[in-house]
Amino acid sequence: VSTTSYSVTGLTCGHCVTAVTGQLNALPEVSGVHVDLVAGGVSTVTVTSAEPLTEQAVAAALDEAGYQLA
Ligand SMILES: [Cu+2]
C-alpha cells in the first residue's frame, strides 16, 4: 500500500472535493482519497493505493474533474 499527497489547484467547495474524490476513486489501484480543501488556493489531496500511482495517472484523473496539480 502506498500513500502519496498531491498539491492540487482549482478546488473551491465541497462539490469540488466530491468530484476529485470520485475521479481518483475510479482508478482501480485507489483505495482511499482524502482532500484537505483550501478554497481557491492549493488543496492537499492524499491518495492511498495498492500500487504507487504515476503522476500522469493522477494528473489525468484530476484533469477529468477539471483540476490541476499545482
Ligand atoms: Cu466546488
CSV table of N, CA and C and ligand atoms in Angstrom, one decimal:
chain,number,residue,atom,x,y,z
A,1,VAL,N,0.9,-1.2,0.0
A,1,VAL,CA,0.0,0.0,0.0
A,1,VAL,C,0.9,1.2,0.0
A,2,SER,N,0.5,2.2,-0.8
A,2,SER,CA,1.3,3.4,-0.9
A,2,SER,C,0.4,4.6,-0.7
A,3,THR,N,0.8,5.6,0.1
A,3,THR,CA,0.1,6.8,0.3
A,3,THR,C,0.9,8.0,-0.1
A,4,THR,N,0.3,8.8,-1.0
A,4,THR,CA,1.0,10.0,-1.5
A,4,THR,C,0.1,11.2,-1.5
A,5,SER,N,0.7,12.4,-1.2
A,5,SER,CA,0.0,13.6,-1.1
A,5,SER,C,0.3,14.4,-2.4
A,6,TYR,N,-0.7,15.1,-2.9
A,6,TYR,CA,-0.5,15.9,-4.1
A,6,TYR,C,-1.1,17.3,-3.8
A,7,SER,N,-0.5,18.3,-4.4
A,7,SER,CA,-1.0,19.7,-4.3
A,7,SER,C,-1.8,19.9,-5.5
A,8,VAL,N,-3.0,20.3,-5.3
A,8,VAL,CA,-4.0,20.5,-6.4
A,8,VAL,C,-4.6,21.9,-6.3
A,9,THR,N,-4.7,22.5,-7.5
A,9,THR,CA,-5.3,23.8,-7.5
A,9,THR,C,-6.7,23.8,-8.2
A,10,GLY,N,-7.5,24.8,-7.9
A,10,GLY,CA,-8.8,24.9,-8.6
A,10,GLY,C,-10.0,24.5,-7.7
A,11,LEU,N,-9.8,23.9,-6.6
A,11,LEU,CA,-10.9,23.5,-5.7
A,11,LEU,C,-11.4,24.6,-4.9
A,12,THR,N,-12.7,24.8,-4.9
A,12,THR,CA,-13.3,25.9,-4.2
A,12,THR,C,-14.4,25.5,-3.2
A,13,CYS,N,-14.9,24.3,-3.2
A,13,CYS,CA,-16.0,23.9,-2.3
A,13,CYS,C,-16.2,22.4,-2.2
A,14,GLY,N,-17.2,22.0,-1.5
A,14,GLY,CA,-17.4,20.6,-1.2
A,14,GLY,C,-17.7,19.8,-2.5
A,15,HIS,N,-18.3,20.5,-3.5
A,15,HIS,CA,-18.6,19.8,-4.7
A,15,HIS,C,-17.3,19.5,-5.5
A,16,CYS,N,-16.3,20.4,-5.4
A,16,CYS,CA,-15.0,20.1,-6.0
A,16,CYS,C,-14.4,18.9,-5.3
A,17,VAL,N,-14.5,18.8,-4.0
A,17,VAL,CA,-13.9,17.7,-3.2
A,17,VAL,C,-14.6,16.4,-3.7
A,18,THR,N,-15.9,16.4,-3.8
A,18,THR,CA,-16.6,15.2,-4.3
A,18,THR,C,-16.2,14.8,-5.7
A,19,ALA,N,-16.0,15.8,-6.5
A,19,ALA,CA,-15.6,15.5,-7.9
A,19,ALA,C,-14.2,14.9,-8.0
A,20,VAL,N,-13.3,15.5,-7.2
A,20,VAL,CA,-11.9,15.0,-7.2
A,20,VAL,C,-11.8,13.6,-6.6
A,21,THR,N,-12.6,13.4,-5.5
A,21,THR,CA,-12.6,12.1,-4.8
A,21,THR,C,-13.1,11.1,-5.7
A,22,GLY,N,-14.2,11.4,-6.4
A,22,GLY,CA,-14.8,10.4,-7.3
A,22,GLY,C,-13.9,10.0,-8.4
A,23,GLN,N,-13.3,10.9,-9.0
A,23,GLN,CA,-12.4,10.6,-10.2
A,23,GLN,C,-11.2,9.8,-9.7
A,24,LEU,N,-10.6,10.1,-8.6
A,24,LEU,CA,-9.5,9.3,-8.1
A,24,LEU,C,-9.9,8.0,-7.7
A,25,ASN,N,-11.0,7.9,-7.0
A,25,ASN,CA,-11.5,6.5,-6.6
A,25,ASN,C,-11.8,5.6,-7.7
A,26,ALA,N,-12.1,6.2,-8.9
A,26,ALA,CA,-12.4,5.4,-10.1
A,26,ALA,C,-11.2,4.7,-10.6
A,27,LEU,N,-10.0,5.1,-10.2
A,27,LEU,CA,-8.8,4.4,-10.6
A,27,LEU,C,-8.7,3.1,-9.8
A,28,PRO,N,-8.5,2.0,-10.6
A,28,PRO,CA,-8.6,0.7,-9.9
A,28,PRO,C,-7.6,0.5,-8.7
A,29,GLU,N,-6.5,1.1,-8.8
A,29,GLU,CA,-5.5,0.9,-7.7
A,29,GLU,C,-5.9,1.7,-6.4
A,30,VAL,N,-6.8,2.6,-6.5
A,30,VAL,CA,-7.0,3.6,-5.4
A,30,VAL,C,-8.0,3.0,-4.4
A,31,SER,N,-7.6,3.0,-3.1
A,31,SER,CA,-8.5,2.5,-2.1
A,31,SER,C,-9.0,3.6,-1.1
A,32,GLY,N,-8.3,4.8,-1.2
A,32,GLY,CA,-8.8,5.9,-0.3
A,32,GLY,C,-8.3,7.2,-0.8
A,33,VAL,N,-9.2,8.2,-0.6
A,33,VAL,CA,-8.8,9.6,-1.0
A,33,VAL,C,-9.2,10.5,0.1
A,34,HIS,N,-8.3,11.4,0.5
A,34,HIS,CA,-8.7,12.4,1.5
A,34,HIS,C,-8.3,13.8,0.9
A,35,VAL,N,-9.2,14.7,1.0
A,35,VAL,CA,-8.9,16.1,0.5
A,35,VAL,C,-8.9,17.1,1.6
A,36,ASP,N,-7.8,17.8,1.8
A,36,ASP,CA,-7.8,19.0,2.7
A,36,ASP,C,-8.0,20.2,1.8
A,37,LEU,N,-9.3,20.7,1.9
A,37,LEU,CA,-9.7,21.8,1.0
A,37,LEU,C,-9.1,23.1,1.4
A,38,VAL,N,-8.4,23.8,0.5
A,38,VAL,CA,-8.1,25.2,0.7
A,38,VAL,C,-8.8,25.9,-0.4
A,39,ALA,N,-9.9,26.4,-0.1
A,39,ALA,CA,-10.8,27.0,-1.2
A,39,ALA,C,-10.1,28.1,-1.9
A,40,GLY,N,-9.9,28.0,-3.2
A,40,GLY,CA,-9.3,29.0,-4.1
A,40,GLY,C,-7.8,29.0,-4.0
A,41,GLY,N,-7.2,28.1,-3.2
A,41,GLY,CA,-5.8,28.0,-3.1
A,41,GLY,C,-5.3,26.6,-3.5
A,42,VAL,N,-4.2,26.2,-2.8
A,42,VAL,CA,-3.7,24.9,-3.1
A,42,VAL,C,-4.2,23.9,-2.0
A,43,SER,N,-5.0,23.0,-2.5
A,43,SER,CA,-5.5,21.9,-1.6
A,43,SER,C,-4.6,20.8,-1.6
A,44,THR,N,-4.6,20.0,-0.6
A,44,THR,CA,-3.8,18.8,-0.5
A,44,THR,C,-4.7,17.6,-0.6
A,45,VAL,N,-4.3,16.7,-1.6
A,45,VAL,CA,-5.1,15.5,-1.8
A,45,VAL,C,-4.2,14.3,-1.5
A,46,THR,N,-4.7,13.5,-0.6
A,46,THR,CA,-3.9,12.4,-0.2
A,46,THR,C,-4.6,11.1,-0.7
A,47,VAL,N,-3.8,10.3,-1.4
A,47,VAL,CA,-4.3,9.1,-2.1
A,47,VAL,C,-3.6,7.9,-1.6
A,48,THR,N,-4.4,6.9,-1.2
A,48,THR,CA,-3.9,5.6,-0.8
A,48,THR,C,-4.2,4.6,-1.9
A,49,SER,N,-3.2,3.9,-2.3
A,49,SER,CA,-3.4,3.0,-3.5
A,49,SER,C,-2.6,1.7,-3.2
A,50,ALA,N,-3.1,0.6,-3.8
A,50,ALA,CA,-2.4,-0.7,-3.7
A,50,ALA,C,-1.0,-0.6,-4.3
A,51,GLU,N,-0.9,0.1,-5.4
A,51,GLU,CA,0.4,0.2,-6.1
A,51,GLU,C,0.6,1.7,-6.2
A,52,PRO,N,1.9,2.1,-6.2
A,52,PRO,CA,2.1,3.6,-6.4
A,52,PRO,C,1.5,4.0,-7.8
A,53,LEU,N,0.9,5.2,-7.8
A,53,LEU,CA,0.3,5.8,-9.0
A,53,LEU,C,1.4,6.6,-9.7
A,54,THR,N,1.3,6.6,-11.0
A,54,THR,CA,2.1,7.6,-11.8
A,54,THR,C,1.5,9.0,-11.7
A,55,GLU,N,2.4,10.0,-11.7
A,55,GLU,CA,1.9,11.3,-11.6
A,55,GLU,C,0.9,11.6,-12.8
A,56,GLN,N,1.3,10.9,-13.9
A,56,GLN,CA,0.4,11.1,-15.1
A,56,GLN,C,-1.0,10.6,-14.9
A,57,ALA,N,-1.1,9.5,-14.2
A,57,ALA,CA,-2.5,8.9,-14.0
A,57,ALA,C,-3.2,9.8,-13.0
A,58,VAL,N,-2.6,10.4,-12.1
A,58,VAL,CA,-3.2,11.3,-11.1
A,58,VAL,C,-3.6,12.6,-11.8
A,59,ALA,N,-2.7,13.1,-12.6
A,59,ALA,CA,-3.0,14.4,-13.3
A,59,ALA,C,-4.1,14.2,-14.3
A,60,ALA,N,-4.2,13.0,-15.0
A,60,ALA,CA,-5.3,12.7,-15.9
A,60,ALA,C,-6.6,12.7,-15.2
A,61,ALA,N,-6.7,12.0,-14.0
A,61,ALA,CA,-7.9,11.9,-13.3
A,61,ALA,C,-8.3,13.3,-12.8
A,62,LEU,N,-7.4,14.1,-12.3
A,62,LEU,CA,-7.7,15.4,-11.9
A,62,LEU,C,-8.2,16.3,-13.0
A,63,ASP,N,-7.6,16.1,-14.2
A,63,ASP,CA,-8.0,16.9,-15.4
A,63,ASP,C,-9.4,16.5,-15.8
A,64,GLU,N,-9.8,15.2,-15.7
A,64,GLU,CA,-11.2,14.8,-15.9
A,64,GLU,C,-12.2,15.6,-15.1
A,65,ALA,N,-11.8,15.8,-13.8
A,65,ALA,CA,-12.7,16.5,-12.9
A,65,ALA,C,-12.6,18.0,-13.1
A,66,GLY,N,-11.5,18.5,-13.8
A,66,GLY,CA,-11.4,19.9,-14.1
A,66,GLY,C,-10.4,20.6,-13.2
A,67,TYR,N,-9.5,19.9,-12.6
A,67,TYR,CA,-8.5,20.5,-11.7
A,67,TYR,C,-7.1,20.1,-12.1
A,68,GLN,N,-6.1,20.7,-11.5
A,68,GLN,CA,-4.7,20.5,-11.9
A,68,GLN,C,-3.8,20.4,-10.8
A,69,LEU,N,-2.7,19.6,-11.0
A,69,LEU,CA,-1.7,19.5,-10.0
A,69,LEU,C,-1.0,20.9,-9.9
A,70,ALA,N,-0.6,21.3,-8.7
A,70,ALA,CA,0.0,22.6,-8.5
A,70,ALA,C,1.4,22.5,-9.0
B,1,CU,CU,-16.5,23.5,-5.9
